[in-house]
Backbone as ProteinMPNN parsed JSONL, in Angstrom:
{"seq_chain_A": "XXXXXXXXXXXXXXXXXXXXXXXXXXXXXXXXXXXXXXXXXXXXXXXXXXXXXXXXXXXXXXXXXXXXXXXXXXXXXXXXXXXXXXXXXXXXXXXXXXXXXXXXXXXXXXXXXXXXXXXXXXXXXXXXXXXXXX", "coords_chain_A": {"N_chain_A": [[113.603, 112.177, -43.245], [115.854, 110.049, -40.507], [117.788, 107.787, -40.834], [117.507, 104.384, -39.58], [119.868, 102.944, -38.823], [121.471, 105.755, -37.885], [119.942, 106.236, -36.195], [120.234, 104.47, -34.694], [122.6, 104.438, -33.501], [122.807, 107.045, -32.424], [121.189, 105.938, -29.571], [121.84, 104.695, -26.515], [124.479, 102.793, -25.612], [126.014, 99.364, -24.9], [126.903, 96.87, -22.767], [129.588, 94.435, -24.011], [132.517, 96.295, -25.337], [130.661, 98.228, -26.042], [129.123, 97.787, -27.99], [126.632, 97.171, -28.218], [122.974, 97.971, -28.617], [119.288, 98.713, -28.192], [118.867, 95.447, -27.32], [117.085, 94.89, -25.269], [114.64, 96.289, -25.797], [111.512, 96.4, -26.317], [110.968, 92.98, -25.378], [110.639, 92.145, -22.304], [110.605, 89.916, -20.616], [113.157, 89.353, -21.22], [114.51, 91.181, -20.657], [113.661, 91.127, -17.761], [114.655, 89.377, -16.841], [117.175, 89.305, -16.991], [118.049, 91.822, -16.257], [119.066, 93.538, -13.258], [118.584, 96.349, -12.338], [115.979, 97.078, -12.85], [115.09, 99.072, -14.149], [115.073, 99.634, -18.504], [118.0, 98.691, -19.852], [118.215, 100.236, -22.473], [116.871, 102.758, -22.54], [118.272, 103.831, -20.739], [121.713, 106.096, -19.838], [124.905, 105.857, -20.126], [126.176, 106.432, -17.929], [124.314, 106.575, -15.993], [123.247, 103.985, -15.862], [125.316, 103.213, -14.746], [125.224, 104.671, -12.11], [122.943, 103.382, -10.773], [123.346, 100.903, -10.84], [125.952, 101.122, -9.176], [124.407, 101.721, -6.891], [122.446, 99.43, -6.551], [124.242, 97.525, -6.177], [125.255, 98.797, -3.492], [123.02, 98.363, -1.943], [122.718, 95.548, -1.816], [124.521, 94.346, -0.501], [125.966, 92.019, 1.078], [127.994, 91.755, 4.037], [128.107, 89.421, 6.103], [128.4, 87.355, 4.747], [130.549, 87.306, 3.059], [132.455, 87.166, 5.03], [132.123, 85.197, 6.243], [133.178, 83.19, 4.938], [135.948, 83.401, 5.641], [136.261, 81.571, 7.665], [137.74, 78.744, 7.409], [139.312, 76.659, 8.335], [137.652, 74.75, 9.024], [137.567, 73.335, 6.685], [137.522, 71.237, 4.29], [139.135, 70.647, 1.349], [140.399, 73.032, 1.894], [142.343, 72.457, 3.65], [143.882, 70.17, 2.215], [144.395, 71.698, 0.135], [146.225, 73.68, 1.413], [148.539, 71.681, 2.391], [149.319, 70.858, 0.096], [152.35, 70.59, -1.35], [154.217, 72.16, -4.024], [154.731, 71.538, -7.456], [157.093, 73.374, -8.248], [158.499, 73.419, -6.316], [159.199, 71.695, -5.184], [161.422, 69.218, -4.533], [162.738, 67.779, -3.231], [165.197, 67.789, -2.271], [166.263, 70.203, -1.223], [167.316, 72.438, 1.401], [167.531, 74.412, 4.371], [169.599, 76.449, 3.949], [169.606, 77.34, 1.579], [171.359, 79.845, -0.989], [170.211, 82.607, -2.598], [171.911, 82.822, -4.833], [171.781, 80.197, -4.967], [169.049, 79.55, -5.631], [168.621, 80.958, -8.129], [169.921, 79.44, -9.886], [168.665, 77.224, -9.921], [166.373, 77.849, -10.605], [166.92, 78.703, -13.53], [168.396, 76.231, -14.809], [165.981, 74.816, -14.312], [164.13, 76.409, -16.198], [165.407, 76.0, -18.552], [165.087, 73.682, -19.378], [162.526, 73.795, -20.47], [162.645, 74.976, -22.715], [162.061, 74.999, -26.395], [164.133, 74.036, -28.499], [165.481, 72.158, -30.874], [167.35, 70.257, -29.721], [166.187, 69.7, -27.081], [164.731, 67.42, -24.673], [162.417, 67.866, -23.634], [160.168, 68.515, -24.261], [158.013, 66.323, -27.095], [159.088, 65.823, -30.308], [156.867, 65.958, -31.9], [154.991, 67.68, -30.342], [156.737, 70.176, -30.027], [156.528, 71.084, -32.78], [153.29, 71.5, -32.929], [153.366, 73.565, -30.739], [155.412, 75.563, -31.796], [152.588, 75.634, -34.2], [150.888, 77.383, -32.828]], "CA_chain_A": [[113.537, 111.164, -42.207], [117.024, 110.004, -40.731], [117.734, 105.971, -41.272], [117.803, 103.301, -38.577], [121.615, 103.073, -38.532], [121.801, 107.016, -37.499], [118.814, 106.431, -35.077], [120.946, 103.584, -33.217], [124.174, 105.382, -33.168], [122.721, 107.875, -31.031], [120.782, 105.266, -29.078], [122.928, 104.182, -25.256], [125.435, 101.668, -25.835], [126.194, 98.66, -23.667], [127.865, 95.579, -23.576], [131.102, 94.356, -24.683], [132.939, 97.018, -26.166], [129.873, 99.219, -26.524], [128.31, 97.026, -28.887], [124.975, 96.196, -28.409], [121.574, 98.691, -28.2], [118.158, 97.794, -28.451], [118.575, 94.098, -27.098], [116.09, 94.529, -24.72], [113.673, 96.935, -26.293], [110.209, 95.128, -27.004], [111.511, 91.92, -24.644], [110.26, 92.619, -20.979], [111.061, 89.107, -20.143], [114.544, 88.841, -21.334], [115.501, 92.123, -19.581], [113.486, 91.071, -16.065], [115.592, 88.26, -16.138], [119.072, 89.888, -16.803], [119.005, 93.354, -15.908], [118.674, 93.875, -11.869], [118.231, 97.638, -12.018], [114.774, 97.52, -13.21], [115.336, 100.437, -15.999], [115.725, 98.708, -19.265], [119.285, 99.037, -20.562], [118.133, 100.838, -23.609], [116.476, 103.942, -21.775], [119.681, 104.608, -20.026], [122.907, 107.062, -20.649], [126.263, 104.803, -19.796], [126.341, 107.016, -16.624], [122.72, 106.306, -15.312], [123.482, 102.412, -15.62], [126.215, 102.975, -14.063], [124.986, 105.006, -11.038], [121.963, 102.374, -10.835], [124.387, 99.425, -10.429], [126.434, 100.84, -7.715], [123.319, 101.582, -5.283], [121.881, 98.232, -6.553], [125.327, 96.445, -5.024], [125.702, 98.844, -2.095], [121.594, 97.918, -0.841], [122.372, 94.277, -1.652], [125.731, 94.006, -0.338], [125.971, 91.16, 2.759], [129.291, 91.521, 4.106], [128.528, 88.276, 6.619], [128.34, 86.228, 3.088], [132.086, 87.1, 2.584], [133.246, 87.025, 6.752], [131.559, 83.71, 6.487], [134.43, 82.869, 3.955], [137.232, 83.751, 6.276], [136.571, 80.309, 8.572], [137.973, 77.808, 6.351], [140.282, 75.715, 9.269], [137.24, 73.122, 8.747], [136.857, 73.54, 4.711], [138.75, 69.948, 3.691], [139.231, 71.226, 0.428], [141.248, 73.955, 2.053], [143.294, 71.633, 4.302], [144.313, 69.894, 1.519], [145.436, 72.931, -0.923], [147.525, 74.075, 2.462], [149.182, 70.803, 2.139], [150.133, 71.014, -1.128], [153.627, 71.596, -1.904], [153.835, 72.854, -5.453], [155.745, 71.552, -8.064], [158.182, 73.912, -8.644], [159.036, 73.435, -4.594], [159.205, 69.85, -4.799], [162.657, 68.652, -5.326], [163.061, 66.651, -2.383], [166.395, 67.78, -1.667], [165.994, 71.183, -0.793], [167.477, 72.81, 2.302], [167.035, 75.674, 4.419], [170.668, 76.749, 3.687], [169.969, 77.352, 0.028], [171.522, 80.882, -1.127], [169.611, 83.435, -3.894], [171.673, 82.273, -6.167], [171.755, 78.671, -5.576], [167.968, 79.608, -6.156], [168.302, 81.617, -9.11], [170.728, 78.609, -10.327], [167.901, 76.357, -9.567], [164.925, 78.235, -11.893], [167.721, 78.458, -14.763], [167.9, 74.892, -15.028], [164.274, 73.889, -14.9], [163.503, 76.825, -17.153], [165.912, 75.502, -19.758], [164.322, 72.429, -19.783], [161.023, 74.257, -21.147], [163.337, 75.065, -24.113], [161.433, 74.705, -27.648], [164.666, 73.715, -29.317], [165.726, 70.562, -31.188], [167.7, 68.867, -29.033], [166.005, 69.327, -25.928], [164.091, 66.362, -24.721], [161.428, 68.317, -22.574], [158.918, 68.343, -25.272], [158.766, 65.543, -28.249], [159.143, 65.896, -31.811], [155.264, 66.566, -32.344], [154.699, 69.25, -29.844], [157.581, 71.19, -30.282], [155.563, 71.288, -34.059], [152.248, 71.88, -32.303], [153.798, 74.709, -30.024], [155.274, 76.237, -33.43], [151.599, 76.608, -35.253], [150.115, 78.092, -32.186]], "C_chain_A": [[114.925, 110.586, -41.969], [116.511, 108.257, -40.45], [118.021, 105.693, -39.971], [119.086, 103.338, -38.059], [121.816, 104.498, -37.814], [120.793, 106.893, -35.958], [119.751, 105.816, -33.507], [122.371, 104.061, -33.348], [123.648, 106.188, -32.135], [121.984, 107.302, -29.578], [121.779, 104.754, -27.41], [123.685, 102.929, -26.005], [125.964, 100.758, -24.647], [127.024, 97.374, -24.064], [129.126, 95.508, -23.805], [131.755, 95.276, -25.81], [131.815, 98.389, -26.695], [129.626, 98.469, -27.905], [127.275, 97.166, -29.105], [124.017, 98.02, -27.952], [120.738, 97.892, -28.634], [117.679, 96.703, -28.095], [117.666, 94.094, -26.479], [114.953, 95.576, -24.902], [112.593, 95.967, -26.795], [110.635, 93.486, -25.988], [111.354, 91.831, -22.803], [110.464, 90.856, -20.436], [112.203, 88.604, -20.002], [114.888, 89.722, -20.681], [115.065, 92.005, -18.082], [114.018, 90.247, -15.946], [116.958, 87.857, -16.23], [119.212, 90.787, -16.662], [118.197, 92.977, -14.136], [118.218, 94.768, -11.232], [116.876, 98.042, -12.411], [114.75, 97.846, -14.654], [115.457, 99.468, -17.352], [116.821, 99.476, -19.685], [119.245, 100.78, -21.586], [117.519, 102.188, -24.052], [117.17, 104.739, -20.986], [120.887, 105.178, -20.343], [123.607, 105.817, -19.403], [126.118, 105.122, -17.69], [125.568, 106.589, -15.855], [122.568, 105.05, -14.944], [124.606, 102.72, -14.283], [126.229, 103.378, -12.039], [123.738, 104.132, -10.251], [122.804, 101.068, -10.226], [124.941, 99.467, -9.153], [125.72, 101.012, -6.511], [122.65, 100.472, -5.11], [123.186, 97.338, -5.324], [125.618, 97.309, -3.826], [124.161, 98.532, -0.905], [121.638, 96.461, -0.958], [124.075, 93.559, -0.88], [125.586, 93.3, 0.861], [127.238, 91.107, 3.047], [129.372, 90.333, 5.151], [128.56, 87.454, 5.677], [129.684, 86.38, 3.21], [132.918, 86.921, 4.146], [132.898, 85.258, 6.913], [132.98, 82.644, 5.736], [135.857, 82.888, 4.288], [137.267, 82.543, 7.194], [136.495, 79.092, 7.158], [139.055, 76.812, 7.139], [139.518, 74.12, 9.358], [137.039, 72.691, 7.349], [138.154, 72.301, 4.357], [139.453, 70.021, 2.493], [140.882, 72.402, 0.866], [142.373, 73.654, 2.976], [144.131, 70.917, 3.306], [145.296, 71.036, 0.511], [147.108, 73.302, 0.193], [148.595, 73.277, 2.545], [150.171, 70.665, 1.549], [151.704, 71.105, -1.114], [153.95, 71.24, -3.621], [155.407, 72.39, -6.638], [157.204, 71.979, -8.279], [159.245, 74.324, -7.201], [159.526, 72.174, -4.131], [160.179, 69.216, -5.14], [162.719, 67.756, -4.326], [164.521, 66.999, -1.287], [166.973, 69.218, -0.925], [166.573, 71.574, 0.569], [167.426, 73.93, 2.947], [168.14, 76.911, 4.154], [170.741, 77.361, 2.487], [170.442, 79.502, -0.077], [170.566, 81.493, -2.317], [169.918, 82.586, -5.067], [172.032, 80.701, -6.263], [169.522, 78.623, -6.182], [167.491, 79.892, -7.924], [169.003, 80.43, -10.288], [169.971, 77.783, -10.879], [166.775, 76.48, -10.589], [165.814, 78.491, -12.814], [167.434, 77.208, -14.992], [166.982, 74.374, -15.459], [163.95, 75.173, -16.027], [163.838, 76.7, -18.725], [165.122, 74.357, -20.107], [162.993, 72.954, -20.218], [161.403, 74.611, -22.61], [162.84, 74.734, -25.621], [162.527, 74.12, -29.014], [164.7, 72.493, -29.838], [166.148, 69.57, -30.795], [167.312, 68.839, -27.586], [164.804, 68.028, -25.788], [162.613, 66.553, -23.695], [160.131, 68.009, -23.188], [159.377, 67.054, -26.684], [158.164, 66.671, -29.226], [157.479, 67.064, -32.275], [154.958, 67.339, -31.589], [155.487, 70.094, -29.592], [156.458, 71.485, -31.854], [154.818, 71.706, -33.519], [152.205, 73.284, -31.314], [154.19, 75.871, -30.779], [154.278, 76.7, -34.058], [150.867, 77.334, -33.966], [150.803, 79.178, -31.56]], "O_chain_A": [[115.537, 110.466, -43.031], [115.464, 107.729, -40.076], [118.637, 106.465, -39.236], [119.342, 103.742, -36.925], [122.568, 104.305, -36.86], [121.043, 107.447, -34.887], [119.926, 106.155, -32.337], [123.125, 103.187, -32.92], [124.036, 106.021, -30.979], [122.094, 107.979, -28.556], [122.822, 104.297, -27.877], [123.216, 102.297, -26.95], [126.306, 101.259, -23.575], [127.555, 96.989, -25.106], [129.81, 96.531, -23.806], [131.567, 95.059, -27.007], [132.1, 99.274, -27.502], [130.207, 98.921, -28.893], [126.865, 97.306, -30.257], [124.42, 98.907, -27.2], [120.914, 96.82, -29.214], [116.48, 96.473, -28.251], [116.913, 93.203, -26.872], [114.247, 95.661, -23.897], [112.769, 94.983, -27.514], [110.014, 92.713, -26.718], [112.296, 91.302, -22.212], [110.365, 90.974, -19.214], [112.541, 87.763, -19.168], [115.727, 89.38, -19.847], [115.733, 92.537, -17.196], [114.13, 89.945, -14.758], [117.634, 86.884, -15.895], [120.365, 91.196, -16.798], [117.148, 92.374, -13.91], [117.655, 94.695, -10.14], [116.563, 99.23, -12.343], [114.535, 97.291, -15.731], [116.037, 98.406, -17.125], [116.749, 100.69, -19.881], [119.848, 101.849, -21.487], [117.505, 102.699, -25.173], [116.936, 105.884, -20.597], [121.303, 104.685, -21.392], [123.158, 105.234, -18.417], [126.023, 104.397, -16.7], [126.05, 106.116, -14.825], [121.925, 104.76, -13.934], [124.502, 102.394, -13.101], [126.808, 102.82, -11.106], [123.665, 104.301, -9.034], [122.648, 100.506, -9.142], [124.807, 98.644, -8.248], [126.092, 100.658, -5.393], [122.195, 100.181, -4.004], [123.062, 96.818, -4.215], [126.263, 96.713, -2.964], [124.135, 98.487, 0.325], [120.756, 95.869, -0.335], [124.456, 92.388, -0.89], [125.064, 93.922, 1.786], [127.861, 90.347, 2.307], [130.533, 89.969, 5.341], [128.945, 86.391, 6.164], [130.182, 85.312, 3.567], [134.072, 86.493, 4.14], [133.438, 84.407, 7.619], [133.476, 81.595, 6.147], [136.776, 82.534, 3.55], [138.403, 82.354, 7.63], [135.632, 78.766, 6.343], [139.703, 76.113, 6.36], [139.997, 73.005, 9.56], [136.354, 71.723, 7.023], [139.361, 72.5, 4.221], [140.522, 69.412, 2.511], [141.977, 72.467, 0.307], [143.288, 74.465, 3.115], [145.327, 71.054, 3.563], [146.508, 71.086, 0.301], [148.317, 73.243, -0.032], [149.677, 73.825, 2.753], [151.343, 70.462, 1.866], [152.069, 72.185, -0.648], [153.87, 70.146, -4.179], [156.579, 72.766, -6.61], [158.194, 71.264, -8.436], [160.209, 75.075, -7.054], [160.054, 71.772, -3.094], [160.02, 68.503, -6.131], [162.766, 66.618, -4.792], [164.79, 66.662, -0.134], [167.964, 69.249, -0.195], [166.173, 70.649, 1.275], [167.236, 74.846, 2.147], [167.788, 78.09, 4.129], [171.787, 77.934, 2.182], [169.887, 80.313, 0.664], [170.14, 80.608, -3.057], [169.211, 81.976, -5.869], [172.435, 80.097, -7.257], [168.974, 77.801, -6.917], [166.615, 79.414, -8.645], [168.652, 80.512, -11.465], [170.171, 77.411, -12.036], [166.316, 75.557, -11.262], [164.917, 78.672, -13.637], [166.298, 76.922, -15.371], [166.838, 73.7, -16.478], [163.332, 74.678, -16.969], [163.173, 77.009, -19.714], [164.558, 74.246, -21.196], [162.231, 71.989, -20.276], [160.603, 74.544, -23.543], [163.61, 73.878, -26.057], [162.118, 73.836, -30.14], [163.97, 71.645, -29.325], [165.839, 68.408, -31.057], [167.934, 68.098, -26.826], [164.082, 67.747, -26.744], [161.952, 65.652, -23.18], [159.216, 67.363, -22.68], [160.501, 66.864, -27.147], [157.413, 67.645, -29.176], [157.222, 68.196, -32.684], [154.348, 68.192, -32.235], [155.077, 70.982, -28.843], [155.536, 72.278, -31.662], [155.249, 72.808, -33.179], [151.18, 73.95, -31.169], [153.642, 76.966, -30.648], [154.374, 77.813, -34.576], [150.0, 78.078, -34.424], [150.181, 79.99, -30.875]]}, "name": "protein", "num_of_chains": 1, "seq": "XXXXXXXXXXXXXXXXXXXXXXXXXXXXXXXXXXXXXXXXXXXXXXXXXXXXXXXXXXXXXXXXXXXXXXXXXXXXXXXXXXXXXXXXXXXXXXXXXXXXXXXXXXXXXXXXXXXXXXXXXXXXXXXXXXXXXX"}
């Protein structure tokens, strides 16, 4: 008789990393209410899921759901983000004159100041430490 362990080795594999079999064997409620393809998982070769899935998303696919997503001129949310100007844009003094490398001049600078050493003053004392154990 071959053992359990040999049985589920040859068993489909699913999941993270090819982890998991069996989860939904015996469970007809936990797999109608996480698998979509019907089949249970644990009756299927990698392939068979896999060919299952993509006719599941090309018969459920709504492409006005995502065109619907392209008018966003009244989305306030998205008036605002447009707004924005972004930290690392925000100097104030900025002109349209600036060259490459008064740019490249410009992210030197601030990226020194991210500096983990001792005498910079970007970070204190205790999270330069804290930046160290992680």
């Amino acid at each position: 008789s071959s053992s359990p362990s040999i049985f589920n080795e040859l068993r489909p594999k699913y999941g993270f990393a090819n982890a998991f079999c069996n989860v939904f064997r015996g469970n007809k409620e936990l797999h109608s209410e996480m698998v979509e393809m019907g089949d249970c998982p644990d009756d299927l070769t990698a392939h068979q899921r896999r060919e299952k899935r993509l006719k599941l998303e090309r018969e459920q696919f709504d492409p006005d759901r995502y065109l619907g997503d392209m008018d966003v001129e009244d989305d306030a949310i998205y008036q605002i983000a447009m707004e924005m100007i972004p930290h690392w844009n925000n100097d104030g003094n900025k002109n349209d004159e600036t060259t490459e490398d008064d740019d490249n001049d410009d992210i030197t600078s601030k990226m020194s100041r991210l500096s983990t050493n001792e005498g910079d003053t970007f970070f204190t004392s205790d999270e330069r430490d804290h930046l160290a154990r992680i």
